[in-house]
Amino acid sequence: MIVYPSESRPNDIYKLMIGSITPRPIALVSSVSEAGIFNLAPYSFFTGVSANPPAIGFSPLITQKDKTRDSRNNIEETKEFGVNIVSENLVDRMNVASSDVPPEVDEFPLSQLTPKRASIISCPLVKESRINMECRLIEIVEVSNKLLGGAFIIGEVVCFHIDDEVIDNFKIDPNKLDTVGRMGGSSYTRTRDRFELARPDIKKN
Ligand SMILES: Cc1cc2nc3c(=O)[nH]c(=O)nc-3n(C[C@H](O)[C@H](O)[C@H](O)COP(=O)(O)O)c2cc1C
């Protein structure tokens, strides 16, 4: 089957994307509005972008209901956000944080997660996450203003908070971190079935 996006329905292409790009890591993004209202929402169009300086990116999409997301609005206002890593013990609460609620609703109490003070930025982090990243906005790359289009929000990580239990000499123990990934639809995957594969050692002439 060959699919040309230009001849397809956006929703079908969306299904192709979320079914193909798997598993996707989940950023539980914390932010605060200029008025001081906390916000929390998961984003799985999420990736690392650079390690020096450390930078991450995620994409809020435009939906039928939301032209812009609260997370994006807050980040545009304050230029800061937190990325909180989702371990399996947090999936239910992360899912509640994805509820479509008005901007004046703080998803922290709604999802029974606890705001934790950041070291450098002014927005809250998620206390229950084993890893938090304090981010300062670098750039919002506008990709499309159509339905299911979106933007790529890039932030520099100015501080990492890592639970001592999951780290040894800068190496994260994946068993202890126990992250989950997002698949297509409402399906998720665990990260416990892993294998090692060394990079090929091919000498260049
Ligand atoms: C696991 C998971 C991943 C999600 N990933 C995205 C995403 O990458 N982009 C997006 O626009 N919405 C995504 N959503 C939906 C948003 O979390 C949801 O629309 C939320 O209400 C947005 O909140 P906000 O308006 O407070 O930013 C995801 C939901 C879940 C449960």
XYZ file of N, CA and C and ligand atoms in Angstrom:
646
model
N 0.847 -1.203 0.000
C 0.000 0.000 0.000
C 0.883 1.253 0.000
N 0.569 2.152 -0.861
C 1.301 3.423 -0.919
C 0.323 4.507 -0.471
N 0.787 5.371 0.407
C -0.097 6.431 0.899
C 0.524 7.797 0.605
N -0.225 8.614 -0.083
C 0.201 10.001 -0.320
C -0.596 10.888 0.636
N 0.080 11.523 1.585
C -0.639 12.371 2.530
C -1.493 13.428 1.844
N -1.026 13.924 0.718
C -1.779 14.996 0.031
C -3.138 14.507 -0.465
N -3.306 13.160 -0.577
C -4.583 12.622 -1.078
C -5.346 11.895 0.033
N -4.911 12.061 1.278
C -5.500 11.287 2.384
C -6.129 12.195 3.419
N -6.936 11.564 4.278
C -7.560 12.344 5.351
C -6.551 12.507 6.488
N -6.479 13.705 7.092
C -5.500 13.940 8.168
C -5.587 12.900 9.289
N -6.813 12.479 9.601
C -6.947 11.520 10.703
C -6.324 10.160 10.363
N -6.415 9.760 9.081
C -5.800 8.496 8.669
C -4.271 8.603 8.734
N -3.754 9.746 8.339
C -2.300 9.947 8.388
C -1.836 9.963 9.845
N -2.656 10.589 10.701
C -2.342 10.596 12.137
C -2.230 9.160 12.652
N -3.184 8.303 12.228
C -3.160 6.893 12.666
C -1.901 6.184 12.161
N -1.500 6.500 10.924
C -0.254 5.916 10.385
C 0.949 6.339 11.215
N 0.975 7.618 11.581
C 2.111 8.150 12.348
C 2.194 7.503 13.725
N 1.069 7.471 14.450
C 1.149 6.956 15.826
C 1.310 5.438 15.858
N 0.937 4.776 14.746
C 1.143 3.325 14.687
C 2.549 2.968 14.236
N 3.179 3.846 13.467
C 4.513 3.551 12.929
C 5.624 4.015 13.866
N 5.470 5.194 14.418
C 6.537 5.744 15.259
C 6.330 5.203 16.671
N 6.829 4.002 16.865
C 6.597 3.307 18.140
C 7.866 2.609 18.604
N 8.064 2.411 19.886
C 7.306 3.072 20.953
C 7.784 4.509 21.117
N 6.875 5.363 21.578
C 7.266 6.759 21.796
C 7.418 7.021 23.294
N 8.515 7.709 23.672
C 8.647 8.087 25.084
C 7.578 9.117 25.437
N 7.311 9.241 26.703
C 6.274 10.198 27.129
C 6.883 11.281 28.018
N 6.669 12.518 27.618
C 7.050 13.655 28.467
C 5.796 14.108 29.188
N 5.822 14.065 30.498
C 4.724 14.661 31.263
C 5.168 16.116 31.476
N 4.558 17.015 30.721
C 5.031 18.402 30.683
C 4.321 19.232 31.752
N 5.118 19.842 32.623
C 4.548 20.734 33.634
C 4.843 22.176 33.223
N 3.881 23.036 33.497
C 4.069 24.455 33.154
C 3.176 25.282 34.072
N 3.329 26.590 33.957
C 2.495 27.478 34.776
C 2.117 28.687 33.915
N 0.888 29.148 34.082
C 0.455 30.320 33.306
C 0.995 31.585 33.965
N 0.921 32.696 33.230
C 1.361 33.974 33.810
C 0.562 34.291 35.069
N -0.708 33.824 35.089
C -1.573 34.071 36.248
C -1.253 33.120 37.405
N -0.342 32.175 37.197
C 0.102 31.295 38.285
C -0.642 29.975 38.387
N -1.416 29.612 37.348
C -2.146 28.330 37.386
C -1.254 27.219 36.827
N -1.078 26.165 37.624
C -0.227 25.045 37.210
C -0.937 24.217 36.134
N -0.138 23.587 35.292
C -0.680 22.734 34.225
C 0.216 21.510 34.051
N -0.438 20.402 33.704
C 0.293 19.142 33.527
C -0.362 18.395 32.376
N 0.441 17.897 31.425
C -0.140 17.134 30.312
C 0.927 16.252 29.673
N 0.549 15.000 29.286
C 1.519 14.132 28.622
C 1.642 14.415 27.135
N 2.841 14.278 26.610
C 3.115 14.455 25.180
C 4.056 13.344 24.721
N 3.627 12.574 23.717
C 4.479 11.478 23.240
C 5.118 11.774 21.881
N 4.763 12.902 21.269
C 5.571 13.382 20.142
C 6.703 14.143 20.833
N 7.677 13.374 21.326
C 8.693 13.884 22.253
C 10.028 13.206 21.961
N 11.084 13.988 21.961
C 12.402 13.401 21.721
C 13.525 14.283 22.261
N 14.720 13.702 22.389
C 15.922 14.481 22.660
C 16.368 15.133 21.364
N 16.950 16.313 21.461
C 17.343 17.049 20.253
C 18.849 17.311 20.230
N 19.438 17.527 21.400
C 20.867 17.859 21.497
C 21.320 17.479 22.897
N 22.623 17.130 23.026
C 23.149 16.838 24.364
C 24.088 17.932 24.850
N 24.503 18.839 23.960
C 25.407 19.913 24.365
C 25.074 21.194 23.610
N 24.227 22.038 24.128
C 23.575 21.892 25.426
C 22.479 20.838 25.347
N 22.117 20.256 26.487
C 21.018 19.301 26.448
C 19.723 19.997 26.060
N 19.032 19.423 25.097
C 17.771 20.030 24.643
C 16.789 18.924 24.281
N 15.540 19.196 24.514
C 14.485 18.239 24.181
C 13.421 18.971 23.363
N 12.582 18.194 22.691
C 11.491 18.814 21.947
C 10.228 17.982 22.053
N 9.092 18.644 21.971
C 7.814 17.924 21.934
C 6.826 18.732 21.095
N 5.754 18.059 20.669
C 4.822 18.698 19.740
C 3.375 18.679 20.206
N 2.839 19.842 20.546
C 1.393 19.922 20.752
C 0.725 20.022 19.370
N -0.298 19.233 19.146
C -0.988 19.247 17.856
C -2.273 20.068 17.958
N -2.743 20.505 16.796
C -4.006 21.243 16.750
C -5.130 20.226 16.578
N -6.091 20.246 17.474
C -7.211 19.311 17.370
C -8.479 20.087 17.044
N -9.547 19.315 16.781
C -10.848 19.911 16.479
C -11.208 20.922 17.570
N -10.885 20.550 18.821
C -11.312 21.329 19.968
C -10.308 22.435 20.321
N -9.024 22.093 20.210
C -7.988 23.012 20.698
C -7.093 23.517 19.584
N -7.150 24.814 19.350
C -6.243 25.424 18.370
C -4.844 25.473 18.993
N -4.768 25.847 20.251
C -3.487 25.736 20.957
C -3.747 25.060 22.291
N -2.730 24.370 22.777
C -2.847 23.657 24.044
C -2.415 24.572 25.187
N -2.945 24.255 26.384
C -2.585 25.054 27.560
C -1.070 25.037 27.777
N -0.456 23.862 27.569
C 1.001 23.762 27.775
C 1.713 24.776 26.889
N 1.329 24.788 25.621
C 1.981 25.708 24.680
C 1.739 27.169 25.078
N 0.481 27.489 25.430
C 0.186 28.872 25.830
C 1.051 29.288 27.016
N 1.142 28.399 28.007
C 1.936 28.727 29.200
C 3.413 28.923 28.848
N 3.919 28.041 27.988
C 5.346 28.118 27.633
C 5.625 29.395 26.842
N 4.662 29.772 25.990
C 4.839 31.043 25.255
C 4.873 32.214 26.235
N 4.057 32.109 27.298
C 3.996 33.213 28.268
C 5.228 33.262 29.164
N 5.656 32.109 29.663
C 6.694 32.108 30.716
C 8.066 31.684 30.222
N 8.116 31.036 29.014
C 9.386 30.568 28.410
C 10.044 29.463 29.226
N 9.269 28.772 30.043
C 9.818 27.692 30.878
C 8.851 26.518 30.944
N 9.390 25.324 31.169
C 8.533 24.154 31.413
C 9.367 23.033 32.022
N 8.656 22.061 32.581
C 9.324 20.884 33.128
C 8.971 19.664 32.293
N 9.936 18.742 32.147
C 9.642 17.444 31.540
C 9.833 16.412 32.638
N 8.779 15.657 32.890
C 8.784 14.685 33.974
C 8.615 13.298 33.369
N 9.541 12.403 33.701
C 9.586 11.089 33.060
C 8.533 10.168 33.701
N 7.906 9.354 32.833
C 6.772 8.529 33.277
C 7.187 7.068 33.446
N 7.261 6.629 34.695
C 7.501 5.220 35.018
C 6.148 4.520 35.088
N 6.184 3.181 35.050
C 4.895 2.473 34.980
C 3.978 2.788 36.157
N 4.562 3.025 37.331
C 3.704 3.302 38.492
C 2.952 4.636 38.370
N 3.286 5.433 37.360
C 2.617 6.737 37.196
C 1.620 6.779 36.043
N 1.452 5.637 35.318
C 0.640 5.721 34.084
C -0.795 6.166 34.329
N -1.411 5.672 35.370
C -2.815 6.058 35.583
C -2.934 7.549 35.860
N -2.010 8.064 36.681
C -2.065 9.487 37.016
C -1.687 10.344 35.804
N -0.722 9.860 35.023
C -0.364 10.561 33.773
C -1.583 10.641 32.849
N -2.341 9.547 32.801
C -3.512 9.489 31.923
C -4.571 10.500 32.372
N -4.771 10.606 33.676
C -5.727 11.595 34.195
C -5.262 13.004 33.814
N -3.934 13.222 33.836
C -3.396 14.554 33.500
C -3.665 14.925 32.040
N -3.998 13.908 31.209
C -4.296 14.214 29.795
C -5.749 14.667 29.607
N -6.517 14.729 30.696
C -7.929 15.127 30.591
C -8.059 16.493 29.946
N -9.071 16.595 29.117
C -9.320 17.847 28.410
C -10.099 18.784 29.318
N -9.373 19.559 30.108
C -10.027 20.462 31.071
C -9.665 21.902 30.730
N -10.493 22.874 31.157
C -10.183 24.277 30.848
C -8.873 24.731 31.508
N -8.272 25.813 30.959
C -6.966 26.257 31.460
C -6.942 26.610 32.941
N -8.124 26.968 33.495
C -8.119 27.353 34.916
C -8.074 26.145 35.844
N -8.117 24.929 35.268
C -8.043 23.722 36.115
C -6.594 23.255 36.211
N -6.122 23.104 37.444
C -4.771 22.614 37.728
C -4.821 21.088 37.728
N -4.088 20.460 36.795
C -4.132 18.985 36.695
C -3.334 18.281 37.791
N -2.551 19.010 38.591
C -1.801 18.343 39.667
C -2.752 17.675 40.663
N -3.662 18.433 41.316
C -4.582 17.759 42.234
C -5.504 16.775 41.523
N -5.904 17.131 40.298
C -6.798 16.257 39.528
C -6.171 14.869 39.358
N -4.882 14.838 39.064
C -4.213 13.554 38.803
C -3.505 13.013 40.042
N -3.711 13.669 41.170
C -3.099 13.241 42.435
C -1.579 13.156 42.332
N -1.009 14.144 41.650
C 0.446 14.275 41.590
C 0.838 15.543 42.350
N 2.069 15.554 42.878
C 2.476 16.621 43.786
C 3.446 17.579 43.102
N 3.134 18.889 43.114
C 4.096 19.833 42.551
C 5.352 19.936 43.425
N 6.500 19.958 42.778
C 7.782 20.081 43.494
C 8.478 21.329 42.971
N 9.089 22.092 43.860
C 9.763 23.325 43.453
C 10.986 23.004 42.595
N 11.166 23.731 41.507
C 12.342 23.557 40.660
C 13.512 24.357 41.240
N 14.746 24.084 40.789
C 15.919 24.800 41.311
C 16.146 26.123 40.609
N 15.929 26.120 39.272
C 16.277 27.301 38.487
C 15.041 27.991 37.929
N 14.128 27.204 37.358
C 12.953 27.810 36.733
C 11.836 28.002 37.763
N 10.794 28.709 37.357
C 9.712 29.020 38.319
C 8.532 28.079 38.199
N 8.547 27.164 37.225
C 7.379 26.294 37.099
C 7.576 25.008 37.891
N 6.484 24.378 38.326
C 6.607 23.197 39.190
C 7.044 21.959 38.410
N 7.623 21.007 39.139
C 7.980 19.701 38.584
C 7.080 18.676 39.266
N 7.126 17.425 38.781
C 6.304 16.372 39.386
C 7.168 15.589 40.382
N 6.802 15.693 41.652
C 7.593 15.071 42.722
C 7.711 13.562 42.526
N 6.636 12.928 42.064
C 6.613 11.470 41.962
C 7.454 10.927 40.795
N 7.848 11.774 39.839
C 8.674 11.305 38.715
C 10.094 11.061 39.206
N 10.719 9.993 38.708
C 12.081 9.695 39.160
C 13.102 10.587 38.461
N 12.724 11.152 37.336
C 13.600 12.115 36.654
C 12.767 13.320 36.212
N 13.271 14.506 36.550
C 12.647 15.755 36.077
C 13.707 16.558 35.334
N 13.275 17.273 34.322
C 14.173 18.173 33.588
C 13.581 19.569 33.617
N 14.371 20.508 34.092
C 13.934 21.909 34.079
C 14.343 22.497 32.734
N 13.383 23.016 31.986
C 13.664 23.474 30.623
C 13.356 24.954 30.429
N 14.235 25.591 29.652
C 13.997 26.973 29.207
C 13.752 26.947 27.713
N 12.724 27.636 27.293
C 12.364 27.627 25.865
C 13.506 28.147 24.991
N 13.851 27.359 23.962
C 14.809 27.836 22.949
C 14.018 28.410 21.775
N 13.057 27.612 21.295
C 12.347 28.031 20.083
C 11.062 27.225 19.916
N 10.063 27.840 19.324
C 8.873 27.099 18.890
C 8.883 27.100 17.363
N 9.055 25.911 16.797
C 9.101 25.792 15.335
C 7.682 25.503 14.844
N 7.113 26.441 14.108
C 5.758 26.262 13.589
C 5.833 25.357 12.361
N 5.103 24.252 12.383
C 5.134 23.353 11.230
C 3.860 23.503 10.407
N 2.708 23.565 11.073
C 1.450 23.693 10.331
C 0.356 24.214 11.242
N -0.531 25.050 10.672
C -1.671 25.518 11.478
C -2.969 24.829 11.063
N -2.823 23.668 10.360
C -4.010 22.909 9.952
C -4.420 21.938 11.055
N -5.607 21.337 10.891
C -6.074 20.329 11.848
C -5.041 19.193 11.928
N -4.663 18.813 13.117
C -3.642 17.800 13.413
C -2.238 18.231 12.991
N -2.123 19.492 12.629
C -0.798 20.067 12.421
C -0.290 20.536 13.765
N 0.884 21.079 13.788
C 1.365 21.513 15.084
C 2.696 22.209 15.035
N 3.302 22.277 16.189
C 4.565 22.984 16.350
C 5.521 22.103 17.137
N 6.803 22.377 16.995
C 7.808 21.632 17.754
C 8.399 22.604 18.767
N 8.189 22.312 20.033
C 8.682 23.191 21.090
C 10.023 22.649 21.576
N 11.064 23.451 21.436
C 12.406 23.003 21.826
C 12.829 23.746 23.087
N 13.281 22.988 24.076
C 13.718 23.599 25.325
C 15.087 23.106 25.737
N 15.879 24.013 26.321
C 17.189 23.611 26.863
C 17.003 23.114 28.295
N 17.593 21.972 28.599
C 17.499 21.439 29.961
C 18.574 22.126 30.804
N 18.128 22.944 31.750
C 19.090 23.697 32.569
C 19.346 23.014 33.906
N 18.553 22.014 34.227
C 18.794 21.244 35.450
C 18.072 19.905 35.379
N 18.770 18.842 35.774
C 18.159 17.507 35.871
C 17.982 17.176 37.352
N 16.867 16.601 37.699
C 16.682 16.044 39.051
C 16.558 14.536 38.860
N 17.440 13.772 39.478
C 17.431 12.328 39.276
C 17.419 11.630 40.634
N 16.453 10.776 40.808
C 16.352 9.986 42.037
C 17.641 9.153 42.170
N 18.338 9.292 43.298
C 19.615 8.578 43.500
C 19.476 7.072 43.301
N 18.271 6.573 43.523
C 18.011 5.127 43.384
C 18.186 4.633 41.950
N 17.996 5.517 40.961
C 17.993 5.057 39.565
C 19.286 5.368 38.829
N 20.261 5.994 39.520
C 21.482 6.415 38.809
C 22.733 5.933 39.523
N 23.735 5.513 38.706
C 25.042 5.152 39.246
C 26.082 5.662 38.251
N 26.909 6.605 38.675
C 27.946 7.175 37.808
C 27.364 7.648 36.456
N 26.296 8.378 36.516
C 25.603 8.946 35.344
C 24.901 7.904 34.481
N 24.911 6.638 34.924
C 24.215 5.615 34.145
C 22.851 5.371 34.788
N 21.812 5.495 33.990
C 20.455 5.278 34.500
C 20.155 3.784 34.439
N 19.643 3.234 35.539
C 19.254 1.820 35.575
C 17.836 1.695 35.004
N 17.700 1.093 33.814
C 16.369 1.054 33.177
C 15.349 0.240 33.967
N 15.831 -0.748 34.734
C 14.881 -1.536 35.541
C 14.263 -0.668 36.626
N 15.101 0.184 37.203
C 14.591 1.037 38.281
C 13.774 2.205 37.733
N 14.180 2.720 36.585
C 13.413 3.838 36.012
C 12.064 3.331 35.479
N 12.101 2.147 34.829
C 10.856 1.453 34.444
C 9.904 2.332 33.633
N 10.445 2.979 32.598
C 9.594 3.844 31.766
C 8.616 3.019 30.935
N 7.584 3.697 30.472
C 6.637 3.089 29.534
C 6.691 3.886 28.241
N 6.244 3.265 27.147
C 6.204 3.945 25.857
C 4.798 3.909 25.309
N 4.497 4.864 24.459
C 3.169 4.931 23.846
C 3.208 4.260 22.487
N 2.200 3.446 22.214
C 2.053 2.799 20.918
C 0.877 3.482 20.204
N 0.298 2.839 19.188
C -0.870 3.416 18.508
C -2.106 3.346 19.387
N -3.130 4.094 19.037
C -4.393 4.075 19.784
C -4.155 4.409 21.240
N -4.745 3.599 22.128
C -4.512 3.866 23.557
C -3.645 2.768 24.157
N -2.747 2.235 23.324
C -1.892 1.130 23.767
C -0.515 1.643 24.227
N 0.038 0.939 25.208
C 1.331 1.312 25.802
C 2.241 0.089 25.811
N 3.540 0.316 25.970
C 4.468 -0.804 26.119
C 5.376 -0.579 27.324
N 5.790 -1.699 27.937
C 6.779 -1.628 29.020
C 8.166 -1.648 28.389
N 9.199 -1.423 29.192
C 10.564 -1.397 28.644
C 11.424 -2.481 29.317
N 10.769 -3.576 29.727
C 11.518 -4.596 30.477
C 12.127 -5.672 29.594
N 11.665 -5.804 28.344
C 12.187 -6.835 27.448
C 13.227 -6.165 26.536
N 14.505 -6.280 26.947
C 15.548 -5.553 26.210
C 16.608 -6.525 25.701
N 17.436 -6.084 24.768
C 18.588 -6.877 24.348
C 19.735 -5.940 24.005
N 20.954 -6.496 24.027
C 22.145 -5.684 23.748
C 22.553 -5.881 22.298
N 23.045 -4.832 21.676
C 23.546 -4.922 20.307
C 24.687 -3.910 20.180
N 25.932 -4.454 20.106
C 27.083 -3.551 20.031
C 27.149 -2.914 18.647
N 27.647 -1.689 18.586
C 27.819 -1.009 17.282
C 28.883 -1.735 16.488
N 28.749 -1.860 15.147
C 29.774 -2.524 14.338
C 31.086 -1.750 14.398
N 32.198 -2.491 14.391
C 33.509 -1.860 14.491
C 34.189 -1.930 13.119
N 33.714 -1.143 12.177
C 34.258 -1.184 10.816
C 35.262 -0.038 10.644
N 36.507 -0.424 10.333
C 37.550 0.615 10.194
C 37.393 1.332 8.855
N 37.501 2.658 8.919
C 37.442 3.426 7.669
C 38.831 3.434 7.035
N 38.926 3.461 5.686
C 40.234 3.484 5.018
C 40.866 4.860 5.173
C 0.289 9.202 26.570
C -0.266 10.434 25.896
C 0.503 11.108 24.961
C 0.011 12.259 24.318
N 0.788 12.881 23.397
C 0.354 14.005 22.782
C 1.176 14.684 21.844
O 2.330 14.301 21.565
N 0.675 15.805 21.266
C -0.568 16.288 21.569
O -0.958 17.316 21.008
N -1.359 15.677 22.472
C -0.926 14.566 23.092
N -1.713 13.932 24.028
C -2.988 14.568 24.417
C -2.759 15.690 25.452
O -2.095 15.204 26.605
C -4.124 16.255 25.893
O -4.774 16.815 24.776
C -4.021 17.296 26.981
O -5.311 17.659 27.416
C -3.289 18.549 26.563
O -3.186 19.328 27.708
P -2.846 20.878 27.762
O -3.903 21.602 26.927
O -2.969 21.161 29.216
O -1.450 21.076 27.239
C -1.278 12.755 24.645
C -2.062 12.066 25.594
C -1.576 10.915 26.204
C -2.420 10.172 27.219
